[in-house]
PDB file of C-alpha atoms in Angstrom:
ATOM      1  CA  GLY A   1      -0.533  -0.019  -0.301  1.00 67.00           C
ATOM      2  CA  ALA A   2       0.794   4.083  -0.700  1.00 83.00           C
ATOM      3  CA  VAL A   3       3.089   5.043   2.555  1.00 90.00           C
ATOM      4  CA  VAL A   4       2.360   8.773   4.104  1.00 93.00           C
ATOM      5  CA  SER A   5       5.511   9.753   6.778  1.00 94.00           C
ATOM      6  CA  GLN A   6       5.607  12.340   8.933  1.00 96.00           C
ATOM      7  CA  HIS A   7       8.239  14.779  10.246  1.00 97.00           C
ATOM      8  CA  PRO A   8       9.295  14.357  13.810  1.00 97.00           C
ATOM      9  CA  SER A   9       7.374  12.266  15.526  1.00 95.00           C
ATOM     10  CA  ARG A  10       7.824  14.011  18.701  1.00 96.00           C
ATOM     11  CA  VAL A  11       8.395  17.164  19.099  1.00 97.00           C
ATOM     12  CA  ILE A  12       8.989  19.196  22.933  1.00 97.00           C
ATOM     13  CA  CYS A  13       8.264  22.605  22.479  1.00 96.00           C
ATOM     14  CA  LYS A  14       8.034  25.338  25.192  1.00 96.00           C
ATOM     15  CA  SER A  15       5.149  27.572  25.250  1.00 97.00           C
ATOM     16  CA  GLY A  16       5.305  31.003  22.952  1.00 97.00           C
ATOM     17  CA  THR A  17       6.610  29.039  20.258  1.00 97.00           C
ATOM     18  CA  SER A  18       5.740  27.879  17.123  1.00 97.00           C
ATOM     19  CA  VAL A  19       6.276  24.236  15.878  1.00 97.00           C
ATOM     20  CA  LYS A  20       6.071  22.319  12.299  1.00 97.00           C
ATOM     21  CA  ILE A  21       4.873  19.338  11.373  1.00 98.00           C
ATOM     22  CA  GLU A  22       5.285  17.679   7.584  1.00 97.00           C
ATOM     23  CA  CYS A  23       2.916  15.176   5.585  1.00 96.00           C
ATOM     24  CA  ARG A  24       4.499  13.464   2.990  1.00 96.00           C
ATOM     25  CA  SER A  25       3.388  10.684   0.587  1.00 93.00           C
ATOM     26  CA  LEU A  26       6.337   8.466  -0.199  1.00 93.00           C
ATOM     27  CA  ASP A  27       4.880   7.055  -3.558  1.00 89.00           C
ATOM     28  CA  PHE A  28       2.130   8.890  -4.549  1.00 88.00           C
ATOM     29  CA  GLN A  29       0.709  12.235  -5.120  1.00 89.00           C
ATOM     30  CA  ALA A  30      -2.110  12.900  -3.103  1.00 88.00           C
ATOM     31  CA  THR A  31      -3.605  16.046  -4.454  1.00 83.00           C
ATOM     32  CA  THR A  32      -4.989  16.078  -0.902  1.00 89.00           C
ATOM     33  CA  MET A  33      -3.949  15.808   2.695  1.00 93.00           C
ATOM     34  CA  PHE A  34      -6.351  15.507   5.326  1.00 94.00           C
ATOM     35  CA  TRP A  35      -4.801  16.890   9.431  1.00 96.00           C
ATOM     36  CA  TYR A  36      -7.206  15.680  11.993  1.00 96.00           C
ATOM     37  CA  ARG A  37      -5.957  15.517  15.635  1.00 96.00           C
ATOM     38  CA  GLN A  38      -5.999  13.011  18.245  1.00 92.00           C
ATOM     39  CA  PHE A  39      -7.216  13.059  22.552  1.00 83.00           C
ATOM     40  CA  PRO A  40      -6.610  10.685  25.058  1.00 77.00           C
ATOM     41  CA  LYS A  41      -8.159   7.322  24.482  1.00 72.00           C
ATOM     42  CA  LYS A  42     -10.131   9.881  22.462  1.00 77.00           C
ATOM     43  CA  SER A  43     -11.374   9.854  18.495  1.00 86.00           C
ATOM     44  CA  LEU A  44      -9.816  11.426  15.525  1.00 91.00           C
ATOM     45  CA  MET A  45     -11.089  14.534  15.098  1.00 93.00           C
ATOM     46  CA  LEU A  46     -10.703  15.781  11.575  1.00 92.00           C
ATOM     47  CA  MET A  47      -9.072  19.869  11.675  1.00 95.00           C
ATOM     48  CA  ALA A  48      -8.406  20.677   7.659  1.00 94.00           C
ATOM     49  CA  THR A  49      -8.043  19.503   4.841  1.00 92.00           C
ATOM     50  CA  SER A  50      -5.838  20.518   2.123  1.00 90.00           C
ATOM     51  CA  ASN A  51      -5.804  20.658  -1.403  1.00 87.00           C
ATOM     52  CA  GLU A  52      -2.181  20.868  -3.226  1.00 84.00           C
ATOM     53  CA  GLY A  53      -2.165  24.986  -4.821  1.00 82.00           C
ATOM     54  CA  SER A  54      -5.403  25.931  -2.570  1.00 85.00           C
ATOM     55  CA  LYS A  55      -5.448  26.964   0.546  1.00 89.00           C
ATOM     56  CA  ALA A  56      -7.019  24.219   2.820  1.00 92.00           C
ATOM     57  CA  THR A  57     -11.212  24.319   4.525  1.00 92.00           C
ATOM     58  CA  TYR A  58     -10.765  24.190   8.509  1.00 95.00           C
ATOM     59  CA  GLU A  59     -13.297  22.784  10.181  1.00 93.00           C
ATOM     60  CA  GLN A  60     -15.174  24.211  13.034  1.00 92.00           C
ATOM     61  CA  GLY A  61     -14.199  25.323  15.380  1.00 93.00           C
ATOM     62  CA  VAL A  62     -10.773  24.921  14.834  1.00 95.00           C
ATOM     63  CA  GLU A  63      -8.559  28.189  14.393  1.00 94.00           C
ATOM     64  CA  LYS A  64      -7.073  28.885  11.173  1.00 93.00           C
ATOM     65  CA  ASP A  65      -4.891  31.609  12.134  1.00 95.00           C
ATOM     66  CA  LYS A  66      -3.273  28.605  15.016  1.00 96.00           C
ATOM     67  CA  PHE A  67      -3.358  25.932  13.023  1.00 97.00           C
ATOM     68  CA  LEU A  68      -1.237  26.970   9.364  1.00 96.00           C
ATOM     69  CA  ILE A  69      -2.032  24.227   6.714  1.00 95.00           C
ATOM     70  CA  ASN A  70      -0.071  24.780   3.060  1.00 91.00           C
ATOM     71  CA  HIS A  71       0.575  21.826   0.853  1.00 89.00           C
ATOM     72  CA  ALA A  72       2.614  23.794  -1.550  1.00 83.00           C
ATOM     73  CA  SER A  73       3.653  20.243  -3.866  1.00 90.00           C
ATOM     74  CA  LEU A  74       1.554  17.254  -4.265  1.00 90.00           C
ATOM     75  CA  THR A  75       3.663  14.830  -1.865  1.00 93.00           C
ATOM     76  CA  LEU A  76       4.274  17.495   1.175  1.00 94.00           C
ATOM     77  CA  SER A  77       1.514  19.064   3.609  1.00 95.00           C
ATOM     78  CA  THR A  78       2.494  20.769   6.393  1.00 96.00           C
ATOM     79  CA  LEU A  79       0.949  22.112   9.753  1.00 97.00           C
ATOM     80  CA  THR A  80       2.335  24.325  11.638  1.00 97.00           C
ATOM     81  CA  VAL A  81       0.975  25.694  15.027  1.00 97.00           C
ATOM     82  CA  THR A  82       1.194  28.575  16.022  1.00 97.00           C
ATOM     83  CA  SER A  83       2.430  30.460  19.583  1.00 96.00           C
ATOM     84  CA  ALA A  84       1.075  26.995  20.733  1.00 96.00           C
ATOM     85  CA  HIS A  85       0.111  26.372  24.101  1.00 96.00           C
ATOM     86  CA  PRO A  86       0.480  23.483  26.553  1.00 96.00           C
ATOM     87  CA  GLU A  87      -4.072  23.413  25.439  1.00 95.00           C
ATOM     88  CA  ASP A  88      -2.678  22.307  21.894  1.00 96.00           C
ATOM     89  CA  SER A  89      -0.496  18.838  23.688  1.00 95.00           C
ATOM     90  CA  SER A  90      -1.656  16.049  21.188  1.00 95.00           C
ATOM     91  CA  PHE A  91      -2.065  13.792  18.409  1.00 94.00           C
ATOM     92  CA  TYR A  92      -1.376  15.110  15.293  1.00 97.00           C
ATOM     93  CA  ILE A  93      -2.579  12.244  12.200  1.00 96.00           C
ATOM     94  CA  CYS A  94      -1.831  13.100   8.330  1.00 96.00           C
ATOM     95  CA  SER A  95      -3.829  11.533   5.968  1.00 94.00           C
ATOM     96  CA  ALA A  96      -3.063  11.606   2.393  1.00 92.00           C
ATOM     97  CA  LEU A  97      -6.093  10.808  -0.490  1.00 87.00           C
ATOM     98  CA  ALA A  98      -4.231   8.477  -3.094  1.00 76.00           C
ATOM     99  CA  GLY A  99      -7.027   9.036  -5.917  1.00 70.00           C
ATOM    100  CA  GLY A 100      -6.890   6.451  -8.359  1.00 55.00           C
ATOM    101  CA  GLN A 101      -7.010   3.838  -5.527  1.00 49.00           C
ATOM    102  CA  GLY A 102     -10.511   3.930  -5.362  1.00 56.00           C
ATOM    103  CA  ASP A 103      -9.817   7.016  -3.232  1.00 69.00           C
ATOM    104  CA  GLU A 104      -8.302   5.391  -0.176  1.00 78.00           C
ATOM    105  CA  GLN A 105      -6.913   7.987   2.648  1.00 86.00           C
ATOM    106  CA  PHE A 106      -4.054   6.622   3.866  1.00 90.00           C
ATOM    107  CA  PHE A 107      -2.421   7.287   7.152  1.00 92.00           C
ATOM    108  CA  GLY A 108       0.838   9.061   8.185  1.00 94.00           C
ATOM    109  CA  PRO A 109       2.242   7.093  12.227  1.00 93.00           C
ATOM    110  CA  GLY A 110       1.699  10.502  13.801  1.00 94.00           C
ATOM    111  CA  THR A 111       3.682  13.108  15.531  1.00 96.00           C
ATOM    112  CA  ARG A 112       3.219  14.036  19.962  1.00 95.00           C
ATOM    113  CA  LEU A 113       3.080  17.367  20.605  1.00 96.00           C
ATOM    114  CA  THR A 114       3.461  18.365  23.776  1.00 96.00           C
ATOM    115  CA  VAL A 115       3.444  21.799  25.080  1.00 97.00           C
ATOM    116  CA  LEU A 116       5.714  23.277  28.267  1.00 96.00           C
TER     117      LEU A 116
ATOM    118  CA  ALA B   1     -24.357  15.257  10.229  1.00 78.00           C
ATOM    119  CA  GLN B   2     -23.105  12.538  10.319  1.00 84.00           C
ATOM    120  CA  SER B   3     -21.658  10.610  13.398  1.00 90.00           C
ATOM    121  CA  VAL B   4     -20.069   7.781  14.753  1.00 94.00           C
ATOM    122  CA  THR B   5     -20.386   5.000  17.864  1.00 95.00           C
ATOM    123  CA  GLN B   6     -18.468   2.678  19.299  1.00 96.00           C
ATOM    124  CA  PRO B   7     -20.524   1.553  22.283  1.00 96.00           C
ATOM    125  CA  ASP B   8     -17.549  -1.144  23.853  1.00 95.00           C
ATOM    126  CA  ILE B   9     -14.523   1.521  24.528  1.00 94.00           C
ATOM    127  CA  HIS B  10     -12.706  -1.473  26.199  1.00 95.00           C
ATOM    128  CA  ILE B  11     -12.629  -5.721  24.954  1.00 97.00           C
ATOM    129  CA  THR B  12     -10.567  -8.348  26.198  1.00 97.00           C
ATOM    130  CA  VAL B  13     -11.129 -11.575  24.636  1.00 97.00           C
ATOM    131  CA  SER B  14      -8.833 -14.408  25.170  1.00 97.00           C
ATOM    132  CA  GLU B  15      -6.529 -15.605  21.805  1.00 97.00           C
ATOM    133  CA  GLY B  16      -7.687 -18.371  19.556  1.00 97.00           C
ATOM    134  CA  ALA B  17     -11.882 -17.085  21.008  1.00 98.00           C
ATOM    135  CA  SER B  18     -14.336 -15.007  17.774  1.00 97.00           C
ATOM    136  CA  LEU B  19     -14.299 -11.170  18.211  1.00 97.00           C
ATOM    137  CA  GLU B  20     -16.809  -9.281  17.245  1.00 98.00           C
ATOM    138  CA  LEU B  21     -17.151  -4.741  17.935  1.00 98.00           C
ATOM    139  CA  ARG B  22     -19.741  -2.459  17.622  1.00 98.00           C
ATOM    140  CA  CYS B  23     -20.495   0.221  15.361  1.00 97.00           C
ATOM    141  CA  ASN B  24     -23.294   2.644  14.792  1.00 97.00           C
ATOM    142  CA  TYR B  25     -23.811   5.193  12.682  1.00 94.00           C
ATOM    143  CA  SER B  26     -25.689   8.136  11.907  1.00 91.00           C
ATOM    144  CA  TYR B  27     -26.015   9.281   8.533  1.00 84.00           C
ATOM    145  CA  GLY B  28     -28.241  10.656   5.067  1.00 76.00           C
ATOM    146  CA  ALA B  29     -27.713   8.892   2.424  1.00 77.00           C
ATOM    147  CA  THR B  30     -26.738   5.394   2.126  1.00 76.00           C
ATOM    148  CA  PRO B  31     -23.453   5.139   4.012  1.00 84.00           C
ATOM    149  CA  TYR B  32     -19.695   4.905   3.106  1.00 89.00           C
ATOM    150  CA  LEU B  33     -18.410   2.797   6.074  1.00 92.00           C
ATOM    151  CA  PHE B  34     -14.889   1.891   7.435  1.00 93.00           C
ATOM    152  CA  TRP B  35     -13.522  -0.235   9.538  1.00 96.00           C
ATOM    153  CA  TYR B  36      -9.220   1.061  10.539  1.00 96.00           C
ATOM    154  CA  VAL B  37      -6.956  -0.350  12.604  1.00 96.00           C
ATOM    155  CA  GLN B  38      -4.336   1.850  14.955  1.00 93.00           C
ATOM    156  CA  SER B  39      -1.722   0.363  16.703  1.00 88.00           C
ATOM    157  CA  PRO B  40       1.264   2.009  18.694  1.00 80.00           C
ATOM    158  CA  GLY B  41       3.497   3.932  16.570  1.00 73.00           C
ATOM    159  CA  GLN B  42       2.243   3.598  13.199  1.00 78.00           C
ATOM    160  CA  GLY B  43      -0.206   4.877  11.409  1.00 82.00           C
ATOM    161  CA  LEU B  44      -4.361   4.048  11.511  1.00 90.00           C
ATOM    162  CA  GLN B  45      -4.562   1.456   8.630  1.00 92.00           C
ATOM    163  CA  LEU B  46      -7.385  -0.249   7.089  1.00 92.00           C
ATOM    164  CA  LEU B  47      -9.259  -3.355   7.460  1.00 96.00           C
ATOM    165  CA  LEU B  48     -11.634  -2.932   4.511  1.00 94.00           C
ATOM    166  CA  LYS B  49     -14.731  -0.234   3.901  1.00 91.00           C
ATOM    167  CA  TYR B  50     -18.164  -1.338   1.930  1.00 91.00           C
ATOM    168  CA  PHE B  51     -19.445   1.456  -0.608  1.00 85.00           C
ATOM    169  CA  SER B  52     -22.107  -0.565  -1.932  1.00 84.00           C
ATOM    170  CA  GLY B  53     -22.792  -4.185  -3.167  1.00 86.00           C
ATOM    171  CA  ASP B  54     -22.960  -7.180  -0.595  1.00 89.00           C
ATOM    172  CA  THR B  55     -23.484  -6.253   2.859  1.00 92.00           C
ATOM    173  CA  LEU B  56     -20.911  -9.039   3.529  1.00 96.00           C
ATOM    174  CA  VAL B  57     -17.378  -7.336   3.588  1.00 96.00           C
ATOM    175  CA  GLN B  58     -13.838  -9.275   4.086  1.00 97.00           C
ATOM    176  CA  GLY B  59     -10.811  -7.394   4.852  1.00 96.00           C
ATOM    177  CA  ILE B  60      -7.738  -8.172   5.466  1.00 95.00           C
ATOM    178  CA  LYS B  61      -6.156 -10.356   8.495  1.00 95.00           C
ATOM    179  CA  GLY B  62      -8.931 -12.639   8.290  1.00 97.00           C
ATOM    180  CA  PHE B  63     -11.451 -10.033   9.058  1.00 98.00           C
ATOM    181  CA  GLU B  64     -14.483  -8.757   8.350  1.00 98.00           C
ATOM    182  CA  ALA B  65     -18.061  -6.843   8.402  1.00 98.00           C
ATOM    183  CA  GLU B  66     -21.621  -6.109   7.828  1.00 97.00           C
ATOM    184  CA  PHE B  67     -23.140  -3.651   7.155  1.00 95.00           C
ATOM    185  CA  LYS B  68     -27.308  -4.115   8.334  1.00 94.00           C
ATOM    186  CA  ARG B  69     -29.174  -0.823   7.747  1.00 92.00           C
ATOM    187  CA  SER B  70     -32.694  -1.018   9.228  1.00 92.00           C
ATOM    188  CA  GLN B  71     -29.981  -1.683  12.234  1.00 94.00           C
ATOM    189  CA  SER B  72     -27.677   1.387  11.218  1.00 94.00           C
ATOM    190  CA  SER B  73     -24.983  -0.609  12.068  1.00 96.00           C
ATOM    191  CA  PHE B  74     -21.920  -1.695  10.932  1.00 97.00           C
ATOM    192  CA  ASN B  75     -19.780  -5.448  13.153  1.00 98.00           C
ATOM    193  CA  LEU B  76     -16.333  -5.905  12.205  1.00 98.00           C
ATOM    194  CA  ARG B  77     -15.982  -9.776  13.347  1.00 98.00           C
ATOM    195  CA  LYS B  78     -12.603 -11.793  13.331  1.00 98.00           C
ATOM    196  CA  PRO B  79     -13.482 -15.524  13.874  1.00 97.00           C
ATOM    197  CA  SER B  80     -10.264 -16.636  16.428  1.00 97.00           C
ATOM    198  CA  VAL B  81      -7.868 -13.553  17.605  1.00 98.00           C
ATOM    199  CA  HIS B  82      -4.267 -13.842  17.133  1.00 96.00           C
ATOM    200  CA  TRP B  83      -2.141 -11.690  20.082  1.00 96.00           C
ATOM    201  CA  SER B  84      -1.448 -10.106  17.157  1.00 95.00           C
ATOM    202  CA  ASP B  85      -4.465  -7.747  16.590  1.00 96.00           C
ATOM    203  CA  ALA B  86      -4.037  -6.726  20.193  1.00 96.00           C
ATOM    204  CA  ALA B  87      -5.119  -2.503  19.015  1.00 96.00           C
ATOM    205  CA  GLU B  88      -6.649  -0.157  18.863  1.00 95.00           C
ATOM    206  CA  TYR B  89      -9.521  -0.066  16.344  1.00 97.00           C
ATOM    207  CA  PHE B  90     -11.921   2.839  15.070  1.00 96.00           C
ATOM    208  CA  CYS B  91     -14.846   2.660  12.775  1.00 96.00           C
ATOM    209  CA  ALA B  92     -15.962   5.591  10.462  1.00 94.00           C
ATOM    210  CA  VAL B  93     -18.029   7.428   8.291  1.00 92.00           C
ATOM    211  CA  GLY B  94     -18.201   8.552   4.757  1.00 87.00           C
ATOM    212  CA  SER B  95     -19.261  11.374   2.731  1.00 76.00           C
ATOM    213  CA  ASP B  96     -18.804  13.215  -0.217  1.00 63.00           C
ATOM    214  CA  ALA B  97     -17.678   9.549  -1.954  1.00 60.00           C
ATOM    215  CA  GLY B  98     -15.879   8.548   1.413  1.00 56.00           C
ATOM    216  CA  ASN B  99     -13.658  11.579   1.686  1.00 73.00           C
ATOM    217  CA  MET B 100     -14.753  13.226   4.877  1.00 80.00           C
ATOM    218  CA  LEU B 101     -14.547  11.018   7.048  1.00 88.00           C
ATOM    219  CA  THR B 102     -16.412  10.661  10.570  1.00 90.00           C
ATOM    220  CA  PHE B 103     -14.292   8.092  13.834  1.00 94.00           C
ATOM    221  CA  GLY B 104     -16.358   6.641  16.015  1.00 94.00           C
ATOM    222  CA  GLY B 105     -14.490   6.935  19.362  1.00 93.00           C
ATOM    223  CA  GLY B 106     -12.852   3.846  19.329  1.00 95.00           C
ATOM    224  CA  THR B 107     -12.183   0.308  20.750  1.00 96.00           C
ATOM    225  CA  ARG B 108      -9.456  -1.108  22.037  1.00 95.00           C
ATOM    226  CA  LEU B 109      -8.775  -4.850  22.074  1.00 97.00           C
ATOM    227  CA  MET B 110      -6.785  -6.711  24.643  1.00 97.00           C
ATOM    228  CA  VAL B 111      -5.355  -9.840  23.680  1.00 97.00           C
ATOM    229  CA  LYS B 112      -5.590 -12.753  26.963  1.00 96.00           C
ATOM    230  CA  PRO B 113      -3.142 -15.417  26.033  1.00 90.00           C
TER     231      PRO B 113
END
């Protein structure tokens, strides 16, 4: 199957700093990528849909100025958590839509963000 | 709005025993239904999906699921569980040809030797 990577896998930062998380489709081109947030022992919540070359579409309640998404190429989407606070600590997961494969989403392994 | 409920937060079964994980959904149209498994350090892996056709769907790793429209359910089953099946399982419903996924709360499966 198709492979999606995320970098970094873990990051610890100080409150007030910004953190960038990368999501890459390694062996296919993804016109659409999704960003999810997973709280401990909770389900995945869709944050935004990222389309290559256009602005991301954010779900209700997600601050677009705080969670900046850039999908600059067909294999890379980035999520930047700006001015991070402890409540932003979470597990962030991306997925990529591989067109031509039954529209299956392939998920990255996730990034654990801890804000001190 | 679509929603997914997985009533069981934790399930423990003995190795070799059968397994059924419950999933109920709410969706206005014909749903696209998915089961994913999440293991530590790995991304969600698709076990199976239902778009249309035969309501009994076969997936990978010996899993199957049955779509029951009258019960709004899509329960996941496996006849004989292996220790390596211990993981978190998520049911999801998709709109827009399955692209926009709404996940259930997940069921953590533990397997006793």
